[in-house]
Coordinates of C-alpha atoms and ligand atoms in Angstrom, one line a residue:
X1 CA 45.7 127.4 100.7
X2 CA 47.4 130.4 99.3
X3 CA 49.5 130.0 96.4
X4 CA 52.6 131.2 98.4
X5 CA 51.7 128.9 101.2
X6 CA 51.6 126.0 98.2
X7 CA 54.7 127.4 96.9
X8 CA 56.2 127.2 100.4
X9 CA 55.8 123.7 101.4
X10 CA 56.4 122.3 97.4
X11 CA 60.1 124.2 98.0
X12 CA 60.0 122.5 101.4
X13 CA 59.0 119.0 99.8
X14 CA 61.7 119.4 96.9
X15 CA 64.3 120.7 99.2
X16 CA 64.0 117.4 101.5
X17 CA 63.7 115.3 98.9
X18 CA 66.7 116.6 97.4
X19 CA 68.8 115.4 100.5
X20 CA 67.1 112.4 101.1
X21 CA 67.8 111.1 97.8
X22 CA 71.4 112.7 98.7
X23 CA 71.9 110.9 101.0
X24 CA 70.5 107.8 99.3
X25 CA 72.9 108.1 96.6
X26 CA 76.0 108.8 98.2
X27 CA 75.4 105.7 100.1
X28 CA 74.5 103.7 97.5
X29 CA 77.7 104.8 96.7
X30 CA 79.5 103.9 99.8
X31 CA 78.5 100.3 99.1
X32 CA 79.9 99.8 96.1
X33 CA 83.7 101.1 96.8
X34 CA 86.1 98.7 97.4
X35 CA 86.2 97.5 100.6
X36 CA 83.2 97.8 102.1
X37 CA 81.8 94.3 102.9
X38 CA 84.1 95.1 105.7
X39 CA 83.6 94.9 109.4
X40 CA 85.5 96.6 111.3
X41 CA 86.4 94.8 115.1
X42 CA 86.1 97.5 117.7
X43 CA 90.0 97.7 117.9
X44 CA 89.8 98.2 113.5
X45 CA 88.0 101.0 114.5
X46 CA 90.4 102.9 117.0
X47 CA 93.1 101.9 114.2
X48 CA 90.8 103.5 111.9
X49 CA 90.3 106.6 113.6
X50 CA 94.4 107.2 113.8
X51 CA 94.7 106.3 109.8
X52 CA 91.8 108.8 108.9
X53 CA 93.4 111.1 111.1
X54 CA 96.4 110.9 109.3
X55 CA 95.1 110.8 105.7
X56 CA 92.3 113.8 106.2
X57 CA 95.5 116.6 107.7
X58 CA 97.4 115.3 104.5
X59 CA 94.6 115.5 102.1
X60 CA 93.2 118.5 102.9
X61 CA 96.5 120.5 103.0
X62 CA 96.8 119.0 99.6
X63 CA 92.6 120.2 99.0
X64 CA 94.4 123.9 99.5
X65 CA 97.6 124.0 98.3
X66 CA 97.5 121.2 95.2
X67 CA 100.5 121.9 94.7
X68 CA 101.8 119.8 97.6
X69 CA 99.6 117.2 96.9
X70 CA 101.7 113.9 96.4
X71 CA 99.8 111.5 94.1
X72 CA 99.5 114.8 91.7
X73 CA 103.3 115.0 91.6
X74 CA 105.3 113.0 89.5
X75 CA 107.4 110.3 91.8
X76 CA 111.2 111.8 90.8
X77 CA 109.8 115.3 93.0
X78 CA 107.4 113.2 95.2
X79 CA 109.2 110.4 97.0
X80 CA 111.3 112.6 99.1
X81 CA 108.2 113.8 100.6
X82 CA 106.3 110.1 100.6
X83 CA 109.0 109.1 103.0
X84 CA 108.7 112.0 105.7
X85 CA 104.6 111.2 105.5
X86 CA 102.7 109.8 108.5
X87 CA 100.0 108.6 105.9
X88 CA 103.4 106.6 103.5
X89 CA 104.6 105.2 107.5
X90 CA 100.8 103.4 108.4
X91 CA 101.1 102.3 105.2
X92 CA 104.7 100.7 105.9
X93 CA 103.4 99.3 108.5
X94 CA 100.6 97.4 107.5
X95 CA 100.1 93.6 105.8
X96 CA 100.2 93.8 102.2
X97 CA 99.7 90.0 101.1
X98 CA 101.3 89.5 98.5
X99 CA 103.1 91.0 94.8
X100 CA 101.5 89.8 92.2
X101 CA 102.6 92.1 89.7
X102 CA 106.5 92.4 89.0
X103 CA 109.5 91.9 86.9
X104 CA 112.3 89.4 88.0
X105 CA 115.1 92.0 86.9
X106 CA 113.2 95.2 88.0
X107 CA 112.2 94.2 91.8
X108 CA 115.2 95.2 93.8
X109 CA 116.2 99.0 95.2
X110 CA 118.3 100.3 93.0
X111 CA 120.6 101.2 96.0
X112 CA 120.7 97.8 96.8
X113 CA 120.6 96.5 93.1
X114 CA 124.1 99.2 92.8
X115 CA 125.8 97.9 95.8
X116 CA 125.8 94.3 93.6
X117 CA 128.4 96.2 91.1
X118 CA 130.6 95.9 93.3
X119 CA 130.6 92.3 93.4
X120 CA 133.7 90.2 92.7
X121 CA 134.6 89.3 88.7
X122 CA 132.1 92.4 87.4
X123 CA 133.9 93.8 84.5
X124 CA 133.2 96.7 81.8
X125 CA 133.8 97.6 78.3
X126 CA 133.5 100.3 76.4
X127 CA 131.9 98.7 73.3
X128 CA 132.1 101.7 70.4
X129 CA 130.4 104.0 72.8
X130 CA 127.9 101.4 73.9
X131 CA 128.5 100.9 78.3
X132 CA 128.6 96.8 78.6
X133 CA 128.1 94.6 81.9
X134 CA 129.5 91.1 82.5
X135 CA 130.9 88.7 84.9
X136 CA 133.9 86.9 84.1
X137 CA 136.0 84.2 85.7
X138 CA 140.1 83.2 85.0
X139 CA 139.8 85.8 81.2
X140 CA 137.4 87.7 79.7
X141 CA 136.3 87.4 76.0
X142 CA 138.4 89.2 73.5
X143 CA 135.8 91.0 71.7
X144 CA 136.0 94.4 73.7
X145 CA 138.8 95.8 76.4
X146 CA 137.0 94.5 79.2
X147 CA 138.6 96.0 82.5
X148 CA 137.6 95.2 85.9
X149 CA 134.6 97.8 87.2
X150 CA 136.9 98.7 90.3
X151 CA 139.7 99.6 88.0
X152 CA 137.3 101.8 86.2
X153 CA 136.3 103.3 89.8
X154 CA 139.8 103.8 90.1
X155 CA 140.5 105.7 86.7
X156 CA 137.4 107.9 87.3
X157 CA 136.0 109.8 89.7
X158 CA 133.0 110.2 87.9
X159 CA 132.3 106.4 86.7
X160 CA 130.1 105.6 89.7
X161 CA 127.8 108.4 88.4
X162 CA 128.3 107.3 84.9
X163 CA 127.2 103.3 85.8
X164 CA 124.0 105.2 87.9
X165 CA 122.6 106.7 84.3
X166 CA 122.2 103.3 82.3
X167 CA 120.7 102.0 85.2
X168 CA 117.5 104.6 86.2
X169 CA 115.1 106.0 84.5
X170 CA 115.4 108.6 87.6
X171 CA 116.2 112.2 86.3
X172 CA 116.1 115.4 87.8
X173 CA 113.4 116.9 84.3
X174 CA 111.7 113.7 83.5
X175 CA 109.1 116.0 81.3
X176 CA 111.2 117.2 79.4
X177 CA 113.8 114.3 79.4
X178 CA 111.4 111.8 78.6
X179 CA 108.8 113.3 75.9
X180 CA 106.6 110.2 74.9
X181 CA 105.8 107.1 76.3
X182 CA 108.0 105.5 73.1
X183 CA 111.3 108.2 74.5
X184 CA 110.3 106.5 77.6
X185 CA 109.9 102.5 77.6
X186 CA 113.5 103.0 74.3
X187 CA 114.8 104.1 77.8
X188 CA 113.3 101.6 79.7
X189 CA 114.6 98.9 77.7
X190 CA 117.7 99.5 77.4
X191 CA 118.0 99.5 81.0
X192 CA 117.1 95.9 80.8
X193 CA 118.7 95.1 78.7
X194 CA 122.2 97.0 80.1
X195 CA 122.0 95.1 83.4
X196 CA 120.4 91.6 82.2
X197 CA 123.6 90.3 81.4
X198 CA 124.3 90.9 85.2
X199 CA 121.8 88.1 86.2
X200 CA 123.9 85.4 83.9
X201 CA 125.9 84.9 86.8
X202 CA 124.9 82.8 89.1
X203 CA 126.1 84.0 92.4
X204 CA 124.7 87.5 91.4
X205 CA 121.6 86.6 90.9
X206 CA 120.9 84.3 94.3
X207 CA 122.1 87.6 96.3
X208 CA 119.8 90.1 94.2
X209 CA 116.8 87.7 94.7
X210 CA 117.8 87.3 98.5
X211 CA 117.7 91.1 98.7
X212 CA 114.9 90.8 97.0
X213 CA 112.7 88.8 99.5
X214 CA 114.3 90.5 101.9
X215 CA 112.9 94.4 100.5
X216 CA 109.0 93.0 100.2
X217 CA 109.7 91.2 104.0
X218 CA 110.2 94.1 105.3
X219 CA 108.4 96.1 103.9
X220 CA 105.5 93.3 105.3
X221 CA 104.3 91.4 101.9
X222 CA 104.7 87.6 102.2
X223 CA 104.4 86.4 99.4
X224 CA 105.7 87.3 95.4
X225 CA 104.3 85.9 92.3
X226 CA 107.1 87.1 89.6
X227 CA 106.9 87.8 85.8
X228 CA 110.3 85.9 84.8
X229 CA 112.2 83.7 82.0
X230 CA 114.7 81.8 82.9
X231 CA 118.5 81.7 80.7
X232 CA 121.8 79.7 81.0
X233 CA 123.2 80.8 84.2
X234 CA 127.2 80.1 85.1
X235 CA 129.5 80.1 88.5
X236 CA 132.7 81.3 89.0
X237 CA 134.2 77.3 87.6
X238 CA 132.4 78.4 84.3
X239 CA 130.5 75.7 84.5
X240 CA 127.5 76.6 82.4
X241 CA 123.7 75.3 84.3
X242 CA 120.6 75.0 81.8
X243 CA 117.5 76.8 82.3
X244 CA 116.0 74.1 84.8
X245 CA 118.8 74.5 86.6
X246 CA 118.3 78.3 86.6
X247 CA 114.8 77.8 88.1
X248 CA 115.9 75.1 90.7
X249 CA 118.0 77.9 91.8
X250 CA 115.7 80.3 92.4
X251 CA 113.4 77.8 94.3
X252 CA 116.4 77.0 96.7
X253 CA 117.3 80.8 97.3
X254 CA 113.8 81.5 98.7
X255 CA 114.2 78.0 100.3
X256 CA 117.2 79.9 101.9
X257 CA 115.1 82.7 102.4
X258 CA 111.8 81.8 104.8
X259 CA 115.0 79.2 107.2
X260 CA 115.6 82.2 108.2
X261 CA 112.9 84.1 108.0
X262 CA 110.0 81.2 108.7
X263 CA 106.4 83.3 108.5
X264 CA 107.4 83.8 104.5
X265 CA 105.1 82.3 102.4
X266 CA 107.4 82.2 99.2
X267 CA 107.3 83.0 95.4
X268 CA 106.0 81.6 92.2
X269 CA 107.0 82.8 88.6
X270 CA 105.5 83.4 85.2
X271 CA 106.9 82.4 82.8
X272 CA 106.9 86.0 80.5
X273 CA 109.0 86.3 77.1
X274 CA 108.5 89.0 75.0
X275 CA 105.3 89.8 73.0
X276 CA 108.1 91.6 70.2
X277 CA 108.8 88.3 68.2
X278 CA 107.8 85.7 65.6
X279 CA 104.4 83.1 65.8
X280 CA 107.7 80.5 65.2
X281 CA 109.7 81.7 67.9
X282 CA 106.0 81.9 70.2
X283 CA 106.2 78.1 69.6
X284 CA 109.9 77.9 70.9
X285 CA 108.6 80.1 73.6
X286 CA 105.4 77.7 74.9
X287 CA 107.9 74.7 74.4
X288 CA 109.9 76.0 76.9
X289 CA 107.3 77.1 78.7
X290 CA 105.3 73.8 80.2
X291 CA 109.2 71.6 80.0
X292 CA 109.8 73.9 82.9
X293 CA 106.3 73.9 84.0
X294 CA 106.2 69.6 83.6
X295 CA 110.6 70.1 86.1
X296 CA 108.9 72.3 88.4
X297 CA 105.2 72.5 88.5
X298 CA 105.3 74.1 92.5
X299 CA 106.8 77.1 91.3
X300 CA 105.7 78.0 87.5
X301 CA 102.4 79.7 88.2
X302 CA 101.3 80.7 84.1
X303 CA 102.2 81.9 81.1
X304 CA 102.6 86.3 79.7
X305 CA 104.1 88.5 77.2
X306 CA 105.7 91.7 78.1
X307 CA 107.0 94.5 76.3
X308 CA 105.9 98.2 75.9
X309 CA 102.0 96.5 74.2
X310 CA 102.0 99.4 71.7
X311 CA 105.3 98.5 70.0
X312 CA 104.9 94.7 70.6
X313 CA 102.8 92.0 68.8
X314 CA 98.9 92.5 70.4
X315 CA 97.5 89.4 71.4
X316 CA 95.6 88.3 68.6
X317 CA 98.4 87.7 66.4
X318 CA 99.4 84.6 68.6
X319 CA 95.4 84.2 69.4
X320 CA 95.9 80.4 67.6
X321 CA 98.4 79.3 69.5
X322 CA 97.4 80.8 73.1
X323 CA 93.8 79.6 72.4
X324 CA 95.2 75.9 71.6
X325 CA 96.7 75.9 74.6
X326 CA 94.7 77.9 77.1
X327 CA 92.5 74.9 78.5
X328 CA 96.4 73.7 79.4
X329 CA 97.5 76.3 81.1
X330 CA 96.9 79.4 83.1
X331 CA 97.7 83.0 81.4
X332 CA 98.5 86.5 83.1
X333 CA 98.4 88.8 80.3
X334 CA 99.5 92.0 80.7
X335 CA 96.3 93.7 78.4
X336 CA 95.4 97.6 78.0
X337 CA 98.6 98.9 79.2
X338 CA 97.3 102.2 76.9
X339 CA 96.3 105.3 76.5
X340 CA 95.0 104.8 73.0
X341 CA 91.3 103.3 72.1
X342 CA 90.5 100.5 68.7
X343 CA 93.9 100.0 69.1
X344 CA 96.7 98.7 71.5
X345 CA 93.3 98.1 74.4
X346 CA 92.1 95.4 72.1
X347 CA 94.6 93.1 73.8
X348 CA 92.0 93.2 76.8
X349 CA 89.1 91.6 74.4
X350 CA 91.2 88.9 74.0
X351 CA 92.9 88.4 76.5
X352 CA 89.8 87.8 77.8
X353 CA 88.4 85.2 75.5
X354 CA 91.8 83.5 76.4
X355 CA 90.3 82.8 79.8
X356 CA 92.7 84.9 81.0
X357 CA 93.5 84.6 85.1
X358 CA 94.5 88.5 85.7
X359 CA 95.0 91.2 83.7
X360 CA 98.1 93.7 84.5
X361 CA 97.2 97.0 84.3
X362 CA 94.2 96.4 82.4
X363 CA 94.7 100.3 81.6
X364 CA 92.6 100.9 78.9
X365 CA 89.7 98.5 80.6
X366 CA 87.4 101.3 80.7
X367 CA 87.2 102.1 77.6
X368 CA 86.0 98.5 77.3
X369 CA 82.1 98.0 78.3
X370 CA 82.1 93.8 78.1
X371 CA 85.8 93.1 79.3
X372 CA 84.3 95.6 82.4
X373 CA 81.1 93.0 82.7
X374 CA 83.1 90.2 82.0
X375 CA 86.0 90.6 84.1
X376 CA 83.0 91.2 87.8
X377 CA 81.1 88.4 86.4
X378 CA 84.4 85.7 86.3
X379 CA 85.8 88.2 89.1
X380 CA 89.1 88.5 86.8
X381 CA 92.2 90.1 89.1
X382 CA 92.8 93.4 88.0
X383 CA 96.9 94.7 88.7
X384 CA 97.3 98.2 89.2
X385 CA 100.9 99.6 88.8
X386 CA 100.3 103.8 90.0
X387 CA 103.9 104.5 89.9
X388 CA 104.4 102.3 86.8
X389 CA 101.8 104.3 84.8
X390 CA 102.8 107.5 85.5
X391 CA 106.7 106.9 85.2
X392 CA 106.1 105.2 82.2
X393 CA 103.7 108.2 80.7
X394 CA 100.3 107.2 80.5
X395 CA 99.1 109.4 83.3
X396 CA 101.0 112.3 85.1
X397 CA 98.4 113.4 87.9
X398 CA 97.4 110.1 89.8
X399 CA 94.1 111.8 90.7
X400 CA 92.8 110.4 87.1
X401 CA 94.3 106.7 87.3
X402 CA 91.5 104.0 86.1
X403 CA 91.8 103.0 89.6
X404 CA 90.1 105.3 90.6
X405 CA 86.9 104.3 88.6
X406 CA 87.8 100.8 89.4
X407 CA 87.8 101.3 93.3
X408 CA 84.7 103.0 93.4
X409 CA 82.8 99.9 91.7
X410 CA 84.6 97.0 93.7
X411 CA 86.0 95.6 91.0
X412 CA 88.8 92.8 92.0
X413 CA 91.3 94.8 91.9
X414 CA 95.3 94.5 93.4
X415 CA 98.2 97.1 94.3
X416 CA 101.1 96.3 92.5
X417 CA 104.6 97.7 91.8
X418 CA 105.8 96.3 88.0
X419 CA 109.9 97.1 87.9
X420 CA 110.6 99.7 91.0
X421 CA 114.0 98.8 90.4
X422 CA 113.9 101.9 87.7
X423 CA 112.1 104.5 89.5
X424 CA 113.9 104.4 93.0
X425 CA 110.7 102.7 94.8
X426 CA 111.6 100.1 96.7
X427 CA 108.5 96.9 97.5
X428 CA 104.6 97.9 97.8
X429 CA 104.6 101.3 99.9
X430 CA 104.9 103.1 97.8
X431 CA 102.2 102.0 94.7
X432 CA 100.1 101.7 98.1
X433 CA 100.7 105.0 99.3
X434 CA 99.7 106.7 95.8
X435 CA 96.6 104.0 95.1
X436 CA 95.1 105.3 98.8
X437 CA 95.8 108.5 98.9
X438 CA 95.5 109.2 94.7
X439 CA 92.8 106.7 94.2
X440 CA 90.5 106.2 96.5
X441 CA 88.1 109.0 98.1
X442 CA 88.9 111.1 101.3
X443 CA 87.1 109.2 103.4
X444 CA 88.2 106.1 101.9
X445 CA 89.3 103.9 104.9
X446 CA 91.3 100.6 106.5
X447 CA 89.0 99.0 104.8
X448 CA 90.4 99.8 101.7
X449 CA 93.7 98.5 102.9
X450 CA 92.9 95.0 104.5
X451 CA 90.3 94.4 101.5
X452 CA 93.5 95.4 99.2
X453 CA 95.9 92.8 101.5
X454 CA 93.0 90.2 101.1
X455 CA 92.7 90.3 97.0
X456 CA 96.0 89.9 96.3
X457 CA 95.9 86.4 97.6
X458 CA 92.7 85.9 97.1
X459 CA 93.7 87.0 93.0
X460 CA 96.9 84.8 93.8
X461 CA 97.4 81.5 91.6
X462 CA 97.8 79.7 95.0
X463 CA 95.6 76.4 95.1
X464 CA 92.6 76.2 97.9
X465 CA 95.1 74.5 100.1
X466 CA 97.5 77.0 99.7
X467 CA 95.2 79.4 99.9
X468 CA 93.6 79.1 103.4
X469 CA 96.9 78.2 104.7
X470 CA 98.2 82.2 103.0
X471 CA 95.0 83.4 104.9
X472 CA 95.3 82.2 108.2
X473 CA 98.8 83.5 108.0
X474 CA 97.4 87.1 106.4
X475 CA 94.5 86.9 109.1
X476 CA 97.4 86.6 112.1
X477 CA 99.8 89.5 110.5
X478 CA 96.9 91.7 110.5
X479 CA 95.6 91.0 114.4
X480 CA 98.8 91.9 115.2
X481 CA 99.6 95.0 113.4
X482 CA 96.1 95.7 114.8
X483 CA 97.6 95.4 118.2
X484 CA 101.2 97.1 117.4
X485 CA 99.9 100.3 115.7
X486 CA 97.1 100.1 119.1
X487 CA 100.5 100.6 121.2
X488 CA 102.5 102.5 118.8
X489 CA 100.1 105.7 118.0
X490 CA 98.8 105.6 121.6
Ligands
NAG501 C1 125.0 99.3 100.1 O1 126.4 99.1 100.5 C2 126.6 99.9 101.8 C3 128.3 99.9 102.2 O2 129.0 98.3 102.1 C4 125.8 99.6 102.6 O3 126.6 100.5 103.7 C5 124.8 99.9 102.5 O4 123.4 99.5 103.6 C6 124.0 99.2 101.0 N1 122.8 99.4 100.8 C7 121.7 98.6 99.9 C8 120.6 99.0 100.3 O5 121.6 97.9 100.8
NAG502 C1 131.4 102.5 66.2 O1 130.7 103.3 66.0 C2 131.0 104.2 64.6 C3 129.5 105.3 64.9 O2 127.9 105.1 65.5 C4 130.4 104.1 63.6 O3 130.6 104.8 62.6 C5 131.5 102.6 63.7 O4 131.4 102.1 62.3 C6 131.5 101.4 64.9 N1 132.8 100.7 64.9 C7 132.7 99.2 65.0 C8 134.2 98.9 65.2 O5 131.6 99.1 65.2
NAG503 C1 134.4 75.8 92.1 O1 134.8 74.6 91.5 C2 136.5 74.1 93.0 C3 136.7 73.0 92.9 O2 135.9 71.8 92.3 C4 134.9 74.0 94.3 O3 135.5 73.8 95.2 C5 133.8 74.8 94.3 O4 132.7 74.6 95.5 C6 133.0 75.8 92.9 N1 132.9 76.4 93.2 C7 131.6 76.8 92.8 C8 130.9 78.1 92.7 O5 130.8 75.3 91.7
NAG504 C1 87.5 79.4 77.8 O1 86.6 79.4 78.8 C2 85.1 79.3 78.2 C3 84.2 78.7 79.2 O2 84.7 77.7 80.2 C4 85.2 78.0 77.5 O3 84.3 77.0 76.7 C5 86.4 78.2 76.3 O4 86.4 77.2 75.7 C6 88.0 78.9 76.7 N1 88.3 79.5 76.0 C7 89.8 78.7 75.4 C8 90.6 79.3 74.4 O5 90.2 77.7 76.4
NAG505 C1 92.5 71.4 75.0 O1 92.6 71.5 74.1 C2 92.7 71.2 72.1 C3 92.3 71.5 71.4 O2 92.0 73.1 71.3 C4 93.0 69.4 72.9 O3 93.7 68.9 71.2 C5 93.8 68.8 74.0 O4 92.9 67.8 74.0 C6 92.6 69.7 74.8 N1 93.8 69.3 76.4 C7 92.8 69.0 77.3 C8 93.5 68.6 78.4 O5 91.5 69.0 77.5
ZN506 ZN1 104.7 94.7 84.0

């Protein structure tokens, strides 16, 4: 053999190896992707072709002109275009199963929440520069110059605009307005504080919750696990009800909704209180939690702590108290909703040591290989909230969201919505759109959406018996959806 021929052969073999190896690597990766174990039926394959045509078109347009790729744009500026997206419209139709992470006073679309400020009995007052809302029946408190909202509206044509600004994070220039995570959280917590007195009035709470269920049901979400606590409430006769009666109102309202919508599967509450408290207060929370759960075991799913993680107490501060009850409760801890490394993110370590059933956000999880290992080993659901993380300043471009890594590696993730009210979102579809377009590969397909829907039940707190029933329902909804798509798009 001449040296030249030898060289050609060698090059040829090396090249052949290169392409074989490349195919092997790609197919190994594809087999780790979320949803890759799902085999599509013939009909599902047709639906998948429809979906992928829509996705490729939108994705490739974005590739040619990145300034138009919606997951890379701040949601306040992308929302209108998302609503025009064919992929989004498709995702709205997908049976998404359950929403496993949202907060009770931030779940309703802003428009519907704002409408509820027209309820009878709502007063406002300017408390030395701080505007406050409250419902009064048969006389107002004398701590402030309370006036009916209808009077405020009559006297000031700019009132609704002012009120809007107190109830949403949405602004024209989010980047300029909210300099850093603490700044945006400060406004965010302010909104929670501003609206929270409304929930003391039972009729408001009822109407609000009923509409939440309606919106999620309309978005093809049939079961909710909601973070919340229960305080005292009052009715228009000024009768005061305790936390147990407030919990009963949740149960009654969802039952009323289910009478009208028999295929809606219901709600459960994850009892959630502020993490920015003393250990004594935590003892009170824990004891209130067990009282509530004893009274309403079907409603109360578990325990969590909420509020900005960087500024709140780390789980380790309460570790002894929480470990002492870990054998008697499920935990659903928010953990790792941070960009820090070696600080707030250690909540992830503590959450798994406390045997948390799921992790809320887990945004910092790739900094902790041991947490990643345990999450896979023990199948701990990770609740990803793409829009929340963008608006609350953990990541600007959702292609850089940690969810892409978790999805690529087939981690047990669910896609949820956190606080749609305050950033102009509604239901789950906006977050699912962001995850599907921004956090899955270009050729990531219907199998991912199907796995996400199934995961939302598999990682829920439902008992084994209820889970079997829920999966049966979801299977039926999914089949209906497949047929509906085949009819609509052909
Ligand atoms: C808000 O109220 C108006 C007027 O009653 C109604 O037309 C609109 O549909 C309501 N919007 C929502 C989101 O509830
Ligand atoms: C009202 O606010 C001003 C400035 O913020 C403060 O100086 C004043 O003490 C406040 N008055 C009352 C009654 O709280
Ligand atoms: C208030 O009291 C009246 C008279 O007792 C009763 O008819 C009405 O149902 C009560 N309203 C509420 C919201 O409980
Ligand atoms: C967590 O679960 C493990 C295994 O079941 C158990 O050994 C450990 O004590 C639990 N941790 C707590 C804090 O209960
Ligand atoms: C749970 O663990 C605590 C100690 O950490 C123990 O006192 C208690 O008996 C255990 N309860 C159950 C139901 O196992
Ligand atoms: Zn949350």
